Amino acid sequence: MKSLNNIEKIEVIGGKTTITYVDGTKYSTKDDITLTANYRNENDHPIIDHCI
């Protein structure tokens, strides 16, 4: 998911949540979600994808 600052619209219809961002990207889920402003993931680091 992208930053909450970039959200244009949030719809919940029939248990399905759809988030539309200002650039037109859409994220949809039937799972429970939590939206948190100013969240910072301290464990977020690049994934190194290679085989040794």
Coordinates of N, CA and C in Angstrom, one line a residue:
M1 N 0.8 -1.2 0.0 CA 0.0 0.0 0.0 C 0.9 1.2 0.0
K2 N 0.3 2.3 -0.4 CA 1.0 3.6 -0.5 C 0.7 4.5 0.7
S3 N 1.3 5.7 0.7 CA 1.0 6.6 1.8 C -0.4 7.0 1.9
L4 N -0.9 7.2 3.1 CA -2.3 7.7 3.3 C -2.5 9.1 2.7
N5 N -1.4 9.9 2.6 CA -1.5 11.2 2.0 C -1.9 11.2 0.5
N6 N -1.7 10.0 -0.1 CA -2.0 9.9 -1.5 C -3.4 9.3 -1.8
I7 N -4.2 9.1 -0.8 CA -5.5 8.4 -1.0 C -6.5 9.4 -1.4
E8 N -7.2 9.1 -2.5 CA -8.3 9.9 -3.0 C -9.7 9.5 -2.4
K9 N -9.9 8.1 -2.3 CA -11.2 7.6 -1.9 C -11.0 6.3 -1.2
I10 N -11.8 6.0 -0.2 CA -11.9 4.7 0.4 C -13.4 4.3 0.4
E11 N -13.7 3.1 -0.2 CA -15.0 2.6 -0.3 C -15.1 1.2 0.4
V12 N -16.2 1.0 1.2 CA -16.4 -0.3 1.7 C -17.8 -0.7 1.3
I13 N -17.9 -1.6 0.4 CA -19.2 -2.1 -0.2 C -19.3 -3.6 0.0
G14 N -20.3 -4.1 0.7 CA -20.5 -5.5 0.8 C -19.4 -6.2 1.5
G15 N -18.6 -5.6 2.4 CA -17.5 -6.2 3.0 C -16.2 -6.1 2.3
K16 N -16.2 -5.5 1.1 CA -15.0 -5.3 0.3 C -14.5 -3.9 0.4
T17 N -13.3 -3.7 0.8 CA -12.7 -2.4 0.9 C -11.9 -2.1 -0.3
T18 N -12.1 -0.9 -0.9 CA -11.3 -0.5 -2.1 C -10.7 0.9 -1.8
I19 N -9.4 1.0 -1.9 CA -8.7 2.3 -1.7 C -8.3 2.7 -3.1
T20 N -8.7 4.0 -3.5 CA -8.2 4.6 -4.7 C -7.3 5.7 -4.4
Y21 N -6.1 5.6 -5.0 CA -5.1 6.6 -4.8 C -5.2 7.7 -5.9
V22 N -4.6 8.9 -5.7 CA -4.7 10.0 -6.6 C -4.1 9.7 -8.0
D23 N -3.2 8.7 -8.0 CA -2.6 8.4 -9.4 C -3.4 7.3 -10.1
G24 N -4.6 7.0 -9.5 CA -5.5 6.0 -10.1 C -5.3 4.5 -9.7
T25 N -4.2 4.3 -9.0 CA -4.0 2.9 -8.5 C -5.1 2.5 -7.5
K26 N -5.5 1.3 -7.6 CA -6.6 0.8 -6.7 C -6.0 -0.4 -5.9
Y27 N -6.4 -0.5 -4.6 CA -6.1 -1.7 -3.8 C -7.4 -2.2 -3.2
S28 N -7.7 -3.4 -3.4 CA -9.0 -4.0 -2.9 C -8.7 -5.2 -2.0
T29 N -9.5 -5.4 -1.0 CA -9.4 -6.6 -0.1 C -10.7 -6.8 0.6
K30 N -10.9 -8.1 0.9 CA -12.1 -8.5 1.7 C -11.6 -8.7 3.2
D31 N -10.3 -8.7 3.4 CA -9.8 -8.9 4.8 C -10.0 -7.6 5.6
D32 N -9.9 -7.7 6.9 CA -9.9 -6.6 7.8 C -8.7 -5.8 7.6
I33 N -8.8 -4.5 7.6 CA -7.6 -3.6 7.5 C -7.6 -2.6 8.6
T34 N -6.4 -2.0 8.8 CA -6.1 -0.9 9.7 C -5.3 0.1 8.9
L35 N -5.8 1.4 8.9 CA -5.1 2.5 8.3 C -4.5 3.3 9.4
T36 N -3.2 3.5 9.4 CA -2.5 4.3 10.4 C -1.7 5.4 9.8
A37 N -2.0 6.7 10.2 CA -1.3 7.8 9.7 C 0.1 7.9 10.5
N38 N 1.1 8.4 9.8 CA 2.4 8.6 10.4 C 3.1 7.3 10.8
Y39 N 2.8 6.2 10.2 CA 3.4 4.9 10.6 C 4.8 4.8 10.0
R40 N 5.7 4.3 10.7 CA 7.1 4.2 10.2 C 7.5 2.7 10.5
N41 N 7.8 2.0 9.5 CA 8.3 0.6 9.6 C 9.8 0.6 9.8
E42 N 10.2 0.4 11.1 CA 11.7 0.4 11.4 C 12.4 -0.8 10.8
N43 N 11.7 -1.9 10.4 CA 12.3 -3.1 9.9 C 12.3 -3.1 8.4
D44 N 11.9 -2.0 7.7 CA 11.9 -1.9 6.3 C 13.3 -1.7 5.7
H45 N 13.8 -2.7 5.0 CA 15.1 -2.6 4.4 C 15.0 -3.3 3.1
P46 N 15.9 -3.0 2.1 CA 15.9 -3.6 0.8 C 16.0 -5.2 0.9
I47 N 15.3 -5.8 0.0 CA 15.4 -7.3 -0.1 C 16.5 -7.6 -1.1
I48 N 17.5 -8.4 -0.7 CA 18.5 -8.8 -1.6 C 18.2 -10.1 -2.2
D49 N 17.9 -10.1 -3.5 CA 17.5 -11.4 -4.2 C 18.6 -11.9 -5.0
H50 N 19.3 -12.9 -4.5 CA 20.4 -13.5 -5.3 C 20.6 -14.9 -4.7
C51 N 21.3 -15.7 -5.5 CA 21.6 -17.1 -5.1 C 23.1 -17.2 -5.0
I52 N 23.6 -17.8 -3.9 CA 25.0 -18.0 -3.6 C 25.4 -19.4 -4.0

